[in-house]
mmCIF file of C-alpha atoms in Angstrom:
data_model
loop_
_atom_site.group_PDB
_atom_site.id
_atom_site.type_symbol
_atom_site.label_atom_id
_atom_site.label_comp_id
_atom_site.label_asym_id
_atom_site.label_seq_id
_atom_site.Cartn_x
_atom_site.Cartn_y
_atom_site.Cartn_z
ATOM 1 C CA UNK A 1 0.103 -140.572 72.271
ATOM 2 C CA UNK A 2 2.009 -137.475 73.290
ATOM 3 C CA UNK A 3 2.651 -137.061 77.011
ATOM 4 C CA UNK A 4 1.411 -133.865 78.601
ATOM 5 C CA UNK A 5 4.298 -131.640 79.594
ATOM 6 C CA UNK A 6 2.876 -130.843 83.007
ATOM 7 C CA UNK A 7 2.435 -133.273 85.944
ATOM 8 C CA UNK A 8 0.420 -132.255 88.973
ATOM 9 C CA UNK A 9 0.747 -134.211 92.204
ATOM 10 C CA UNK A 10 -1.965 -133.465 94.754
ATOM 11 C CA UNK A 11 -0.127 -134.193 98.024
ATOM 12 C CA UNK A 12 -3.282 -134.231 100.169
ATOM 13 C CA UNK A 13 -4.624 -137.223 98.220
ATOM 14 C CA UNK A 14 -1.539 -139.180 99.220
ATOM 15 C CA UNK A 15 -0.883 -137.905 102.769
ATOM 16 C CA UNK A 16 -3.983 -136.367 104.242
ATOM 17 C CA UNK A 17 -3.631 -133.151 106.293
ATOM 18 C CA UNK A 18 -0.281 -134.143 107.792
ATOM 19 C CA UNK A 19 2.568 -135.062 105.457
ATOM 20 C CA UNK A 20 4.876 -137.130 107.605
ATOM 21 C CA UNK A 21 5.253 -140.536 105.964
ATOM 22 C CA UNK A 22 8.833 -140.602 104.611
ATOM 23 C CA UNK A 23 8.325 -143.916 102.873
ATOM 24 C CA UNK A 24 5.423 -142.426 100.971
ATOM 25 C CA UNK A 25 7.534 -139.362 100.093
ATOM 26 C CA UNK A 26 10.292 -141.637 98.759
ATOM 27 C CA UNK A 27 7.696 -143.535 96.715
ATOM 28 C CA UNK A 28 6.370 -140.300 95.221
ATOM 29 C CA UNK A 29 9.916 -139.249 94.384
ATOM 30 C CA UNK A 30 10.955 -142.478 92.737
ATOM 31 C CA UNK A 31 7.682 -143.329 90.994
ATOM 32 C CA UNK A 32 6.405 -139.909 89.940
ATOM 33 C CA UNK A 33 8.942 -137.144 90.291
ATOM 34 C CA UNK A 34 12.150 -138.719 88.955
ATOM 35 C CA UNK A 35 10.506 -140.268 85.855
ATOM 36 C CA UNK A 36 8.757 -136.944 85.085
ATOM 37 C CA UNK A 37 11.956 -134.936 85.542
ATOM 38 C CA UNK A 38 13.941 -137.369 83.376
ATOM 39 C CA UNK A 39 11.224 -136.963 80.684
ATOM 40 C CA UNK A 40 11.815 -133.221 80.794
ATOM 41 C CA UNK A 41 8.342 -132.560 82.157
ATOM 42 C CA UNK A 42 7.310 -129.752 84.559
ATOM 43 C CA UNK A 43 5.915 -130.762 87.940
ATOM 44 C CA UNK A 44 3.425 -129.009 90.166
ATOM 45 C CA UNK A 45 3.334 -130.206 93.794
ATOM 46 C CA UNK A 46 -0.070 -129.055 95.045
ATOM 47 C CA UNK A 47 -0.233 -128.823 98.823
ATOM 48 C CA UNK A 48 -3.837 -127.575 99.118
ATOM 49 C CA UNK A 49 -5.541 -128.940 102.310
ATOM 50 C CA UNK A 50 -2.167 -130.051 103.699
ATOM 51 C CA UNK A 51 -1.883 -128.439 107.133
ATOM 52 C CA UNK A 52 1.596 -129.575 108.073
ATOM 53 C CA UNK A 53 4.576 -131.520 106.820
ATOM 54 C CA UNK A 54 7.657 -132.647 108.649
ATOM 55 C CA UNK A 55 11.138 -131.726 107.586
ATOM 56 C CA UNK A 56 11.790 -135.422 107.182
ATOM 57 C CA UNK A 57 8.898 -135.792 104.718
ATOM 58 C CA UNK A 58 10.059 -132.911 102.505
ATOM 59 C CA UNK A 59 13.661 -134.079 102.791
ATOM 60 C CA UNK A 60 12.669 -137.538 101.562
ATOM 61 C CA UNK A 61 10.611 -135.993 98.766
ATOM 62 C CA UNK A 62 13.117 -133.475 97.415
ATOM 63 C CA UNK A 63 16.675 -133.742 98.777
ATOM 64 C CA UNK A 64 17.891 -136.424 96.381
ATOM 65 C CA UNK A 65 16.438 -134.599 93.356
ATOM 66 C CA UNK A 66 18.171 -131.416 94.388
ATOM 67 C CA UNK A 67 21.465 -133.146 95.122
ATOM 68 C CA UNK A 68 21.522 -135.149 91.904
ATOM 69 C CA UNK A 69 20.652 -132.179 89.665
ATOM 70 C CA UNK A 70 22.705 -129.687 91.702
ATOM 71 C CA UNK A 71 19.534 -127.707 92.234
ATOM 72 C CA UNK A 72 18.461 -127.565 88.541
ATOM 73 C CA UNK A 73 15.362 -129.544 89.377
ATOM 74 C CA UNK A 74 13.928 -126.500 91.057
ATOM 75 C CA UNK A 75 13.462 -124.900 87.621
ATOM 76 C CA UNK A 76 11.041 -127.728 86.811
ATOM 77 C CA UNK A 77 9.097 -127.952 90.090
ATOM 78 C CA UNK A 78 6.431 -125.491 91.288
ATOM 79 C CA UNK A 79 4.969 -125.621 94.818
ATOM 80 C CA UNK A 80 1.300 -124.626 94.814
ATOM 81 C CA UNK A 81 -1.153 -123.747 97.634
ATOM 82 C CA UNK A 82 1.436 -124.021 100.412
ATOM 83 C CA UNK A 83 0.586 -122.552 103.791
ATOM 84 C CA UNK A 84 3.275 -120.739 105.721
ATOM 85 C CA UNK A 85 4.430 -123.853 107.604
ATOM 86 C CA UNK A 86 4.763 -125.919 104.454
ATOM 87 C CA UNK A 87 6.515 -123.079 102.648
ATOM 88 C CA UNK A 88 8.963 -122.665 105.530
ATOM 89 C CA UNK A 89 9.877 -126.308 105.616
ATOM 90 C CA UNK A 90 10.304 -126.564 101.795
ATOM 91 C CA UNK A 91 12.534 -123.498 101.879
ATOM 92 C CA UNK A 92 14.547 -124.968 104.736
ATOM 93 C CA UNK A 93 15.230 -128.227 102.907
ATOM 94 C CA UNK A 94 16.074 -126.427 99.622
ATOM 95 C CA UNK A 95 18.313 -124.042 101.490
ATOM 96 C CA UNK A 96 20.428 -126.679 103.286
ATOM 97 C CA UNK A 97 20.656 -128.877 100.217
ATOM 98 C CA UNK A 98 22.031 -125.973 98.125
ATOM 99 C CA UNK A 99 24.479 -124.608 100.706
ATOM 100 C CA UNK B 1 14.308 -156.521 136.247
ATOM 101 C CA UNK B 2 12.897 -154.219 138.905
ATOM 102 C CA UNK B 3 11.389 -150.745 138.539
ATOM 103 C CA UNK B 4 9.930 -148.614 141.273
ATOM 104 C CA UNK B 5 7.354 -145.929 140.440
ATOM 105 C CA UNK B 6 8.214 -143.180 142.895
ATOM 106 C CA UNK B 7 6.129 -140.537 144.611
ATOM 107 C CA UNK B 8 7.282 -137.965 142.068
ATOM 108 C CA UNK B 9 9.217 -138.263 138.839
ATOM 109 C CA UNK B 10 8.983 -135.470 136.313
ATOM 110 C CA UNK B 11 11.679 -134.512 133.791
ATOM 111 C CA UNK B 12 13.110 -132.015 136.271
ATOM 112 C CA UNK B 13 13.599 -134.604 139.018
ATOM 113 C CA UNK B 14 13.686 -137.893 137.070
ATOM 114 C CA UNK B 15 17.331 -138.726 137.804
ATOM 115 C CA UNK B 16 16.798 -140.693 141.056
ATOM 116 C CA UNK B 17 14.109 -142.787 139.326
ATOM 117 C CA UNK B 18 16.494 -143.645 136.466
ATOM 118 C CA UNK B 19 19.295 -144.433 138.946
ATOM 119 C CA UNK B 20 17.063 -146.886 140.861
ATOM 120 C CA UNK B 21 16.003 -149.030 137.837
ATOM 121 C CA UNK B 22 17.432 -152.558 137.976
ATOM 122 C CA UNK B 23 18.073 -154.047 134.529
ATOM 123 C CA UNK B 24 19.315 -157.462 135.720
ATOM 124 C CA UNK B 25 17.393 -160.714 135.271
ATOM 125 C CA UNK B 26 15.693 -159.925 131.997
ATOM 126 C CA UNK B 27 12.497 -161.815 131.197
ATOM 127 C CA UNK B 28 11.047 -161.164 134.649
ATOM 128 C CA UNK B 29 9.731 -157.809 135.865
ATOM 129 C CA UNK B 30 8.761 -156.627 139.373
ATOM 130 C CA UNK B 31 6.990 -153.284 139.463
ATOM 131 C CA UNK B 32 6.590 -151.502 142.771
ATOM 132 C CA UNK B 33 5.186 -148.113 143.569
ATOM 133 C CA UNK B 34 5.253 -145.468 146.301
ATOM 134 C CA UNK B 35 2.721 -146.412 149.020
ATOM 135 C CA UNK B 36 0.920 -143.112 149.398
ATOM 136 C CA UNK B 37 0.856 -141.316 146.062
ATOM 137 C CA UNK B 38 2.382 -141.564 142.579
ATOM 138 C CA UNK B 39 2.723 -138.561 140.391
ATOM 139 C CA UNK B 40 4.865 -139.303 137.399
ATOM 140 C CA UNK B 41 5.737 -138.169 133.857
ATOM 141 C CA UNK B 42 4.246 -140.282 131.040
ATOM 142 C CA UNK B 43 7.791 -141.288 130.096
ATOM 143 C CA UNK B 44 7.951 -143.316 133.320
ATOM 144 C CA UNK B 45 4.886 -145.283 132.287
ATOM 145 C CA UNK B 46 6.236 -145.828 128.810
ATOM 146 C CA UNK B 47 9.413 -147.231 130.387
ATOM 147 C CA UNK B 48 7.536 -149.588 132.651
ATOM 148 C CA UNK B 49 5.378 -150.772 129.741
ATOM 149 C CA UNK B 50 8.396 -151.319 127.468
ATOM 150 C CA UNK B 51 10.103 -153.477 130.084
ATOM 151 C CA UNK B 52 6.865 -155.413 130.672
ATOM 152 C CA UNK B 53 6.412 -156.071 126.958
ATOM 153 C CA UNK B 54 9.688 -157.961 126.964
ATOM 154 C CA UNK B 55 8.355 -160.398 129.541
ATOM 155 C CA UNK B 56 5.556 -162.933 129.430
ATOM 156 C CA UNK B 57 2.559 -161.699 131.397
ATOM 157 C CA UNK B 58 3.041 -164.435 133.983
ATOM 158 C CA UNK B 59 6.516 -163.101 134.746
ATOM 159 C CA UNK B 60 5.278 -159.602 135.518
ATOM 160 C CA UNK B 61 4.325 -158.824 139.076
ATOM 161 C CA UNK B 62 3.084 -155.618 140.630
ATOM 162 C CA UNK B 63 4.102 -155.248 144.268
ATOM 163 C CA UNK B 64 2.262 -153.292 146.951
ATOM 164 C CA UNK B 65 0.108 -151.080 144.737
ATOM 165 C CA UNK B 66 -1.463 -149.129 147.614
ATOM 166 C CA UNK B 67 -1.138 -145.531 146.481
ATOM 167 C CA UNK B 68 -4.366 -143.584 146.236
ATOM 168 C CA UNK B 69 -3.504 -142.477 142.705
ATOM 169 C CA UNK B 70 -2.714 -145.951 141.497
ATOM 170 C CA UNK B 71 -5.814 -145.993 139.316
ATOM 171 C CA UNK B 72 -3.792 -143.749 137.023
ATOM 172 C CA UNK B 73 -1.813 -146.799 135.874
ATOM 173 C CA UNK B 74 -5.134 -148.549 135.040
ATOM 174 C CA UNK B 75 -6.596 -145.543 133.260
ATOM 175 C CA UNK B 76 -3.441 -145.142 131.158
ATOM 176 C CA UNK B 77 -3.887 -148.749 130.049
ATOM 177 C CA UNK B 78 -0.729 -150.288 131.620
ATOM 178 C CA UNK B 79 -2.306 -153.539 132.821
ATOM 179 C CA UNK B 80 -4.295 -154.135 129.647
ATOM 180 C CA UNK B 81 -1.276 -153.575 127.457
ATOM 181 C CA UNK B 82 0.797 -156.038 129.482
ATOM 182 C CA UNK B 83 -2.002 -158.562 129.759
ATOM 183 C CA UNK B 84 -1.890 -158.417 133.546
ATOM 184 C CA UNK B 85 -5.068 -158.648 135.604
ATOM 185 C CA UNK B 86 -5.676 -155.904 138.134
ATOM 186 C CA UNK B 87 -8.370 -155.303 140.738
ATOM 187 C CA UNK B 88 -8.148 -151.602 140.347
ATOM 188 C CA UNK B 89 -11.493 -150.150 139.254
ATOM 189 C CA UNK B 90 -12.005 -146.786 137.639
ATOM 190 C CA UNK B 91 -15.282 -145.271 138.729
ATOM 191 C CA UNK B 92 -17.628 -143.686 136.202
ATOM 192 C CA UNK B 93 -17.456 -140.181 137.588
ATOM 193 C CA UNK B 94 -13.723 -139.935 137.146
ATOM 194 C CA UNK B 95 -12.904 -137.528 134.391
ATOM 195 C CA UNK B 96 -11.696 -139.131 131.193
ATOM 196 C CA UNK B 97 -8.962 -136.525 131.119
ATOM 197 C CA UNK B 98 -6.954 -135.488 128.125
ATOM 198 C CA UNK B 99 -4.378 -138.147 127.441
ATOM 199 C CA UNK B 100 -3.037 -140.640 124.955
ATOM 200 C CA UNK B 101 -2.970 -143.988 126.740
ATOM 201 C CA UNK B 102 0.113 -146.193 126.725
ATOM 202 C CA UNK B 103 0.279 -147.396 123.137
ATOM 203 C CA UNK B 104 2.500 -149.844 121.364
ATOM 204 C CA UNK B 105 3.135 -148.992 117.765
ATOM 205 C CA UNK B 106 4.518 -152.138 116.144
ATOM 206 C CA UNK B 107 4.235 -151.101 112.511
ATOM 207 C CA UNK B 108 5.377 -147.843 111.046
ATOM 208 C CA UNK B 109 2.638 -147.887 108.465
ATOM 209 C CA UNK B 110 0.121 -147.466 111.334
ATOM 210 C CA UNK B 111 1.746 -144.236 112.439
ATOM 211 C CA UNK B 112 -0.127 -141.705 110.253
ATOM 212 C CA UNK B 113 -3.465 -143.220 111.290
ATOM 213 C CA UNK B 114 -2.413 -143.294 114.941
ATOM 214 C CA UNK B 115 -1.520 -139.574 114.860
ATOM 215 C CA UNK B 116 -4.848 -138.787 113.236
ATOM 216 C CA UNK B 117 -6.796 -140.796 115.852
ATOM 217 C CA UNK B 118 -4.833 -140.111 118.985
ATOM 218 C CA UNK B 119 -3.812 -136.445 118.933
ATOM 219 C CA UNK B 120 -7.510 -135.318 119.043
ATOM 220 C CA UNK B 121 -7.718 -137.124 122.432
ATOM 221 C CA UNK B 122 -5.611 -134.279 123.848
ATOM 222 C CA UNK B 123 -8.340 -131.798 122.753
ATOM 223 C CA UNK B 124 -5.827 -129.245 121.461
ATOM 224 C CA UNK B 125 -6.338 -126.160 119.329
ATOM 225 C CA UNK B 126 -4.882 -126.652 115.818
ATOM 226 C CA UNK B 127 -2.021 -124.341 116.725
ATOM 227 C CA UNK B 128 -1.144 -126.467 119.769
ATOM 228 C CA UNK B 129 -1.517 -129.804 117.938
ATOM 229 C CA UNK B 130 1.104 -128.875 115.342
ATOM 230 C CA UNK B 131 4.257 -129.330 117.481
ATOM 231 C CA UNK B 132 2.778 -132.358 119.242
ATOM 232 C CA UNK B 133 2.093 -134.355 116.114
ATOM 233 C CA UNK B 134 5.431 -133.216 114.692
ATOM 234 C CA UNK B 135 7.227 -134.579 117.753
ATOM 235 C CA UNK B 136 5.293 -137.883 117.821
ATOM 236 C CA UNK B 137 5.933 -138.426 114.079
ATOM 237 C CA UNK B 138 9.662 -137.721 114.168
ATOM 238 C CA UNK B 139 10.396 -139.636 117.365
ATOM 239 C CA UNK B 140 8.324 -142.703 116.352
ATOM 240 C CA UNK B 141 9.842 -142.843 112.864
ATOM 241 C CA UNK B 142 13.300 -142.700 114.496
ATOM 242 C CA UNK B 143 12.382 -145.850 116.371
ATOM 243 C CA UNK B 144 11.503 -147.744 113.196
ATOM 244 C CA UNK B 145 14.365 -146.417 111.119
ATOM 245 C CA UNK B 146 17.222 -146.769 113.580
ATOM 246 C CA UNK B 147 16.399 -148.838 116.623
ATOM 247 C CA UNK B 148 15.453 -152.355 115.439
ATOM 248 C CA UNK B 149 13.305 -152.453 118.547
ATOM 249 C CA UNK B 150 11.447 -155.749 118.711
ATOM 250 C CA UNK B 151 8.603 -154.249 120.634
ATOM 251 C CA UNK B 152 8.368 -151.203 118.301
ATOM 252 C CA UNK B 153 7.676 -147.861 119.928
ATOM 253 C CA UNK B 154 5.817 -147.368 123.216
ATOM 254 C CA UNK B 155 4.357 -143.942 123.857
ATOM 255 C CA UNK B 156 1.856 -142.110 125.980
ATOM 256 C CA UNK B 157 1.055 -138.450 126.664
ATOM 257 C CA UNK B 158 -0.968 -136.473 129.197
ATOM 258 C CA UNK B 159 -2.304 -132.983 129.352
ATOM 259 C CA UNK B 160 -1.916 -131.207 132.739
ATOM 260 C CA UNK B 161 -4.471 -128.489 133.258
ATOM 261 C CA UNK B 162 -2.742 -126.697 136.146
ATOM 262 C CA UNK B 163 0.465 -126.096 134.239
ATOM 263 C CA UNK B 164 -1.288 -126.138 130.809
ATOM 264 C CA UNK B 165 1.359 -128.581 129.623
ATOM 265 C CA UNK B 166 1.510 -131.671 127.429
ATOM 266 C CA UNK B 167 3.983 -134.244 128.623
ATOM 267 C CA UNK B 168 5.067 -137.018 126.319
ATOM 268 C CA UNK B 169 7.213 -140.167 126.574
ATOM 269 C CA UNK B 170 8.410 -142.374 123.712
ATOM 270 C CA UNK B 171 10.486 -145.399 124.411
ATOM 271 C CA UNK B 172 12.019 -148.316 122.547
ATOM 272 C CA UNK B 173 14.098 -151.400 123.430
ATOM 273 C CA UNK B 174 16.313 -151.352 120.377
ATOM 274 C CA UNK B 175 19.992 -151.068 119.729
ATOM 275 C CA UNK B 176 20.329 -147.603 121.322
ATOM 276 C CA UNK B 177 21.881 -144.334 120.137
ATOM 277 C CA UNK B 178 25.489 -145.393 120.576
ATOM 278 C CA UNK B 179 25.099 -148.378 118.277
ATOM 279 C CA UNK B 180 23.368 -146.327 115.583
ATOM 280 C CA UNK B 181 25.683 -143.360 115.656
ATOM 281 C CA UNK B 182 28.856 -145.391 115.994
ATOM 282 C CA UNK B 183 28.108 -147.247 112.758
ATOM 283 C CA UNK B 184 29.208 -144.094 110.893
ATOM 284 C CA UNK B 185 30.871 -141.798 113.485
ATOM 285 C CA UNK B 186 33.659 -142.406 115.975
ATOM 286 C CA UNK B 187 32.224 -142.042 119.478
ATOM 287 C CA UNK B 188 33.740 -143.105 122.769
ATOM 288 C CA UNK B 189 30.625 -143.628 124.848
ATOM 289 C CA UNK B 190 26.864 -143.281 125.114
ATOM 290 C CA UNK B 191 27.050 -139.708 126.204
ATOM 291 C CA UNK B 192 29.110 -138.645 123.202
ATOM 292 C CA UNK B 193 26.728 -140.618 120.871
ATOM 293 C CA UNK B 194 23.729 -138.749 122.345
ATOM 294 C CA UNK B 195 25.528 -135.448 121.936
ATOM 295 C CA UNK B 196 26.129 -136.199 118.183
ATOM 296 C CA UNK B 197 22.566 -137.424 117.706
ATOM 297 C CA UNK B 198 21.320 -134.054 118.946
ATOM 298 C CA UNK B 199 23.633 -132.097 116.652
ATOM 299 C CA UNK B 200 22.016 -130.780 113.450
ATOM 300 C CA UNK B 201 23.139 -132.553 110.295
ATOM 301 C CA UNK B 202 24.504 -135.649 112.097
ATOM 302 C CA UNK B 203 22.720 -138.887 111.274
ATOM 303 C CA UNK B 204 23.440 -142.493 112.029
ATOM 304 C CA UNK B 205 23.056 -143.428 108.349
ATOM 305 C CA UNK B 206 25.927 -141.536 106.696
ATOM 306 C CA UNK B 207 28.873 -139.168 107.338
ATOM 307 C CA UNK B 208 27.901 -137.206 104.226
ATOM 308 C CA UNK B 209 26.952 -133.615 104.950
ATOM 309 C CA UNK B 210 23.291 -133.143 104.057
ATOM 310 C CA UNK B 211 22.504 -136.739 104.927
ATOM 311 C CA UNK B 212 21.053 -139.463 102.723
ATOM 312 C CA UNK B 213 17.870 -139.290 100.613
ATOM 313 C CA UNK B 214 15.914 -140.274 103.697
ATOM 314 C CA UNK B 215 17.829 -138.792 106.626
ATOM 315 C CA UNK B 216 19.088 -135.270 107.188
ATOM 316 C CA UNK B 217 20.018 -135.629 110.838
ATOM 317 C CA UNK B 218 17.539 -133.045 111.930
ATOM 318 C CA UNK B 219 14.844 -134.884 113.874
ATOM 319 C CA UNK B 220 16.165 -134.836 117.434
ATOM 320 C CA UNK B 221 17.640 -131.363 116.968
ATOM 321 C CA UNK B 222 14.181 -130.121 115.948
ATOM 322 C CA UNK B 223 12.510 -131.645 118.935
ATOM 323 C CA UNK B 224 15.090 -130.352 121.393
ATOM 324 C CA UNK B 225 14.712 -126.945 119.741
ATOM 325 C CA UNK B 226 10.891 -126.998 120.075
ATOM 326 C CA UNK B 227 11.351 -127.632 123.813
ATOM 327 C CA UNK B 228 14.015 -124.962 124.105
ATOM 328 C CA UNK B 229 11.993 -122.299 122.340
ATOM 329 C CA UNK B 230 9.140 -123.185 124.689
ATOM 330 C CA UNK B 231 11.514 -122.994 127.700
ATOM 331 C CA UNK B 232 10.592 -126.589 128.548
ATOM 332 C CA UNK B 233 12.460 -129.792 129.493
ATOM 333 C CA UNK B 234 13.640 -132.377 126.995
ATOM 334 C CA UNK B 235 15.364 -135.645 128.093
ATOM 335 C CA UNK B 236 17.009 -138.487 126.144
ATOM 336 C CA UNK B 237 18.370 -141.585 127.848
ATOM 337 C CA UNK B 238 20.123 -144.415 126.072
ATOM 338 C CA UNK B 239 22.611 -146.990 127.233
ATOM 339 C CA UNK B 240 24.011 -145.667 130.481
ATOM 340 C CA UNK B 241 23.741 -141.944 129.711
ATOM 341 C CA UNK B 242 21.040 -139.369 129.920
ATOM 342 C CA UNK B 243 21.098 -135.797 128.489
ATOM 343 C CA UNK B 244 18.570 -133.334 129.844
ATOM 344 C CA UNK B 245 17.833 -129.948 128.383
ATOM 345 C CA UNK B 246 17.006 -127.762 131.361
ATOM 346 C CA UNK B 247 14.404 -125.027 131.297
ATOM 347 C CA UNK B 248 15.418 -121.632 130.014
ATOM 348 C CA UNK B 249 14.476 -119.013 132.526
ATOM 349 C CA UNK B 250 11.821 -116.480 131.639
ATOM 350 C CA UNK B 251 14.317 -113.654 131.978
ATOM 351 C CA UNK B 252 16.856 -115.258 129.635
ATOM 352 C CA UNK B 253 16.817 -114.864 125.853
ATOM 353 C CA UNK B 254 16.233 -118.150 123.967
ATOM 354 C CA UNK B 255 19.076 -118.798 121.557
ATOM 355 C CA UNK B 256 19.161 -122.053 119.589
ATOM 356 C CA UNK B 257 22.627 -123.632 119.486
ATOM 357 C CA UNK B 258 23.987 -126.394 117.305
ATOM 358 C CA UNK B 259 26.066 -127.984 120.076
ATOM 359 C CA UNK B 260 23.740 -129.439 122.743
ATOM 360 C CA UNK B 261 26.555 -129.046 125.296
ATOM 361 C CA UNK B 262 26.285 -125.267 124.915
ATOM 362 C CA UNK B 263 22.605 -125.405 125.994
ATOM 363 C CA UNK B 264 21.744 -125.266 129.646
ATOM 364 C CA UNK B 265 21.766 -129.010 130.355
ATOM 365 C CA UNK B 266 22.668 -131.829 132.685
ATOM 366 C CA UNK B 267 24.235 -135.188 131.858
ATOM 367 C CA UNK B 268 24.222 -138.455 133.835
ATOM 368 C CA UNK B 269 26.773 -141.006 132.649
ATOM 369 C CA UNK B 270 26.573 -143.952 134.999
ATOM 370 C CA UNK B 271 22.934 -144.899 134.949
ATOM 371 C CA UNK B 272 21.647 -148.472 134.840
ATOM 372 C CA UNK B 273 21.949 -149.601 131.266
ATOM 373 C CA UNK B 274 18.811 -148.924 129.182
ATOM 374 C CA UNK B 275 18.799 -151.155 126.125
ATOM 375 C CA UNK B 276 17.260 -148.788 123.600
ATOM 376 C CA UNK B 277 16.282 -145.157 123.847
ATOM 377 C CA UNK B 278 13.941 -143.153 126.060
ATOM 378 C CA UNK B 279 12.774 -139.669 125.148
ATOM 379 C CA UNK B 280 10.647 -137.421 127.334
ATOM 380 C CA UNK B 281 9.358 -133.995 126.302
ATOM 381 C CA UNK B 282 7.316 -131.278 127.992
ATOM 382 C CA UNK B 283 5.428 -128.649 126.016
ATOM 383 C CA UNK B 284 3.782 -125.789 127.819
ATOM 384 C CA UNK B 285 0.944 -124.666 125.615
ATOM 385 C CA UNK B 286 0.486 -121.015 126.460
ATOM 386 C CA UNK B 287 4.138 -120.196 126.020
ATOM 387 C CA UNK B 288 4.300 -121.591 122.509
ATOM 388 C CA UNK B 289 5.405 -119.320 119.727
ATOM 389 C CA UNK B 290 3.598 -119.789 116.389
ATOM 390 C CA UNK B 291 4.945 -122.955 114.895
ATOM 391 C CA UNK B 292 6.091 -121.149 111.788
ATOM 392 C CA UNK B 293 8.089 -118.687 113.911
ATOM 393 C CA UNK B 294 9.683 -121.617 115.619
ATOM 394 C CA UNK B 295 10.558 -123.129 112.264
ATOM 395 C CA UNK B 296 12.222 -119.873 111.318
ATOM 396 C CA UNK B 297 14.503 -120.030 114.317
ATOM 397 C CA UNK B 298 15.320 -123.680 113.799
ATOM 398 C CA UNK B 299 15.873 -123.221 110.063
ATOM 399 C CA UNK B 300 18.412 -120.458 110.621
ATOM 400 C CA UNK B 301 20.569 -122.430 113.031
ATOM 401 C CA UNK B 302 20.226 -125.636 111.082
ATOM 402 C CA UNK B 303 21.383 -124.029 107.786
ATOM 403 C CA UNK B 304 24.179 -122.152 109.550
ATOM 404 C CA UNK B 305 25.396 -125.340 111.160
ATOM 405 C CA UNK B 306 25.419 -127.287 107.846
ATOM 406 C CA UNK B 307 27.255 -124.371 106.164
ATOM 407 C CA UNK B 308 29.891 -124.381 108.881
ATOM 408 C CA UNK B 309 30.427 -128.110 108.635
ATOM 409 C CA UNK B 310 30.799 -127.869 104.820
ATOM 410 C CA UNK B 311 33.244 -124.976 105.185
ATOM 411 C CA UNK B 312 35.320 -126.916 107.631
ATOM 412 C CA UNK B 313 35.197 -129.989 105.390
ATOM 413 C CA UNK B 314 36.299 -128.155 102.230
ATOM 414 C CA UNK B 315 39.127 -126.423 104.101
ATOM 415 C CA UNK B 316 40.752 -129.790 104.649
ATOM 416 C CA UNK B 317 43.745 -130.273 102.345
ATOM 417 C CA UNK B 318 46.358 -132.950 101.751
ATOM 418 C CA UNK B 319 49.431 -132.315 103.850
ATOM 419 C CA UNK B 320 52.691 -132.843 101.951
ATOM 420 C CA UNK B 321 55.837 -133.158 104.045
#
């Protein structure tokens, strides 16, 4: 069976309103994100209903992907339904990983 | 061990309390308190609880608890947590208040649920809850990731109506900041280790700029920055040193700085040795900028600091003579 080219991860279903569990973020990265990226699939991280995230959570979720792909992974990940706080923290992590 | 709960110990005047703590004779704890009145920061209670949890209940004694406000210790759950009987009664008409009682978090996988259950006890507006849960999450995760504390993390918090402030104390009895930082950085003493731990981009897990996949070296810097933007106190005590961020005056501009020694601060270097780490934070609620504005400020200085470290690193060249 052909795999669908788009993977959507609903963060709220994993974290609830506050994304702060770094171990969970690591698990999401290693079990969902990395395999999907290696398969050449596009990923949507859907943050609807997530009120807040910590910098540590987003760092654990994304930093290794950004570092290993020298930022190319960002062409394959979309961030959906992020509020201003979540957007700010994602941008912060992306920014310092690319500098 | 002996610890005396004084008449007054807030972050601004906590130094004499820290100087008076006696760390000798572990396994046995004597707690005494001011005779008339005790009025103390939650970090003081977290410290007393942490020391007590290292002793068997039968080896903990409370001396001369005569202060009128002593029921505060009962209400915050100190005796129950330590398994010590007390005759202090809390009468029904006393207000329940807005506080998180002294709580021991022994397993990190309980943290998300704890934050969900406990932060509502402070009855905060969503805007006010954001920095509080952020601080609790980052500080408690630090305990589990770095401290190896056998008692886990001990924390409590209290809302103070008069000053409209949340005060929070998180304590562990682990290896301490010096041990964690010195595993990857050269540091001479506790004070220097604390300074590095507060510097953006420095972590106790790697020397690599940008950190590991799990640590960016941002947690403590973020928390100190939240306190600074709010013009509040922040205190960290580990080993024999304590760093205290002092309040920024209302007439001064708040500028976040990468080097904690450039902030308005005080340092104590010869305190009784605290095995582990103690962190106390104040957060005045009506002064708080929107959390996202605060993140903007922190983000700018954090990125700038990482950029400068990278620039410095890549400037290094082999020297041929």
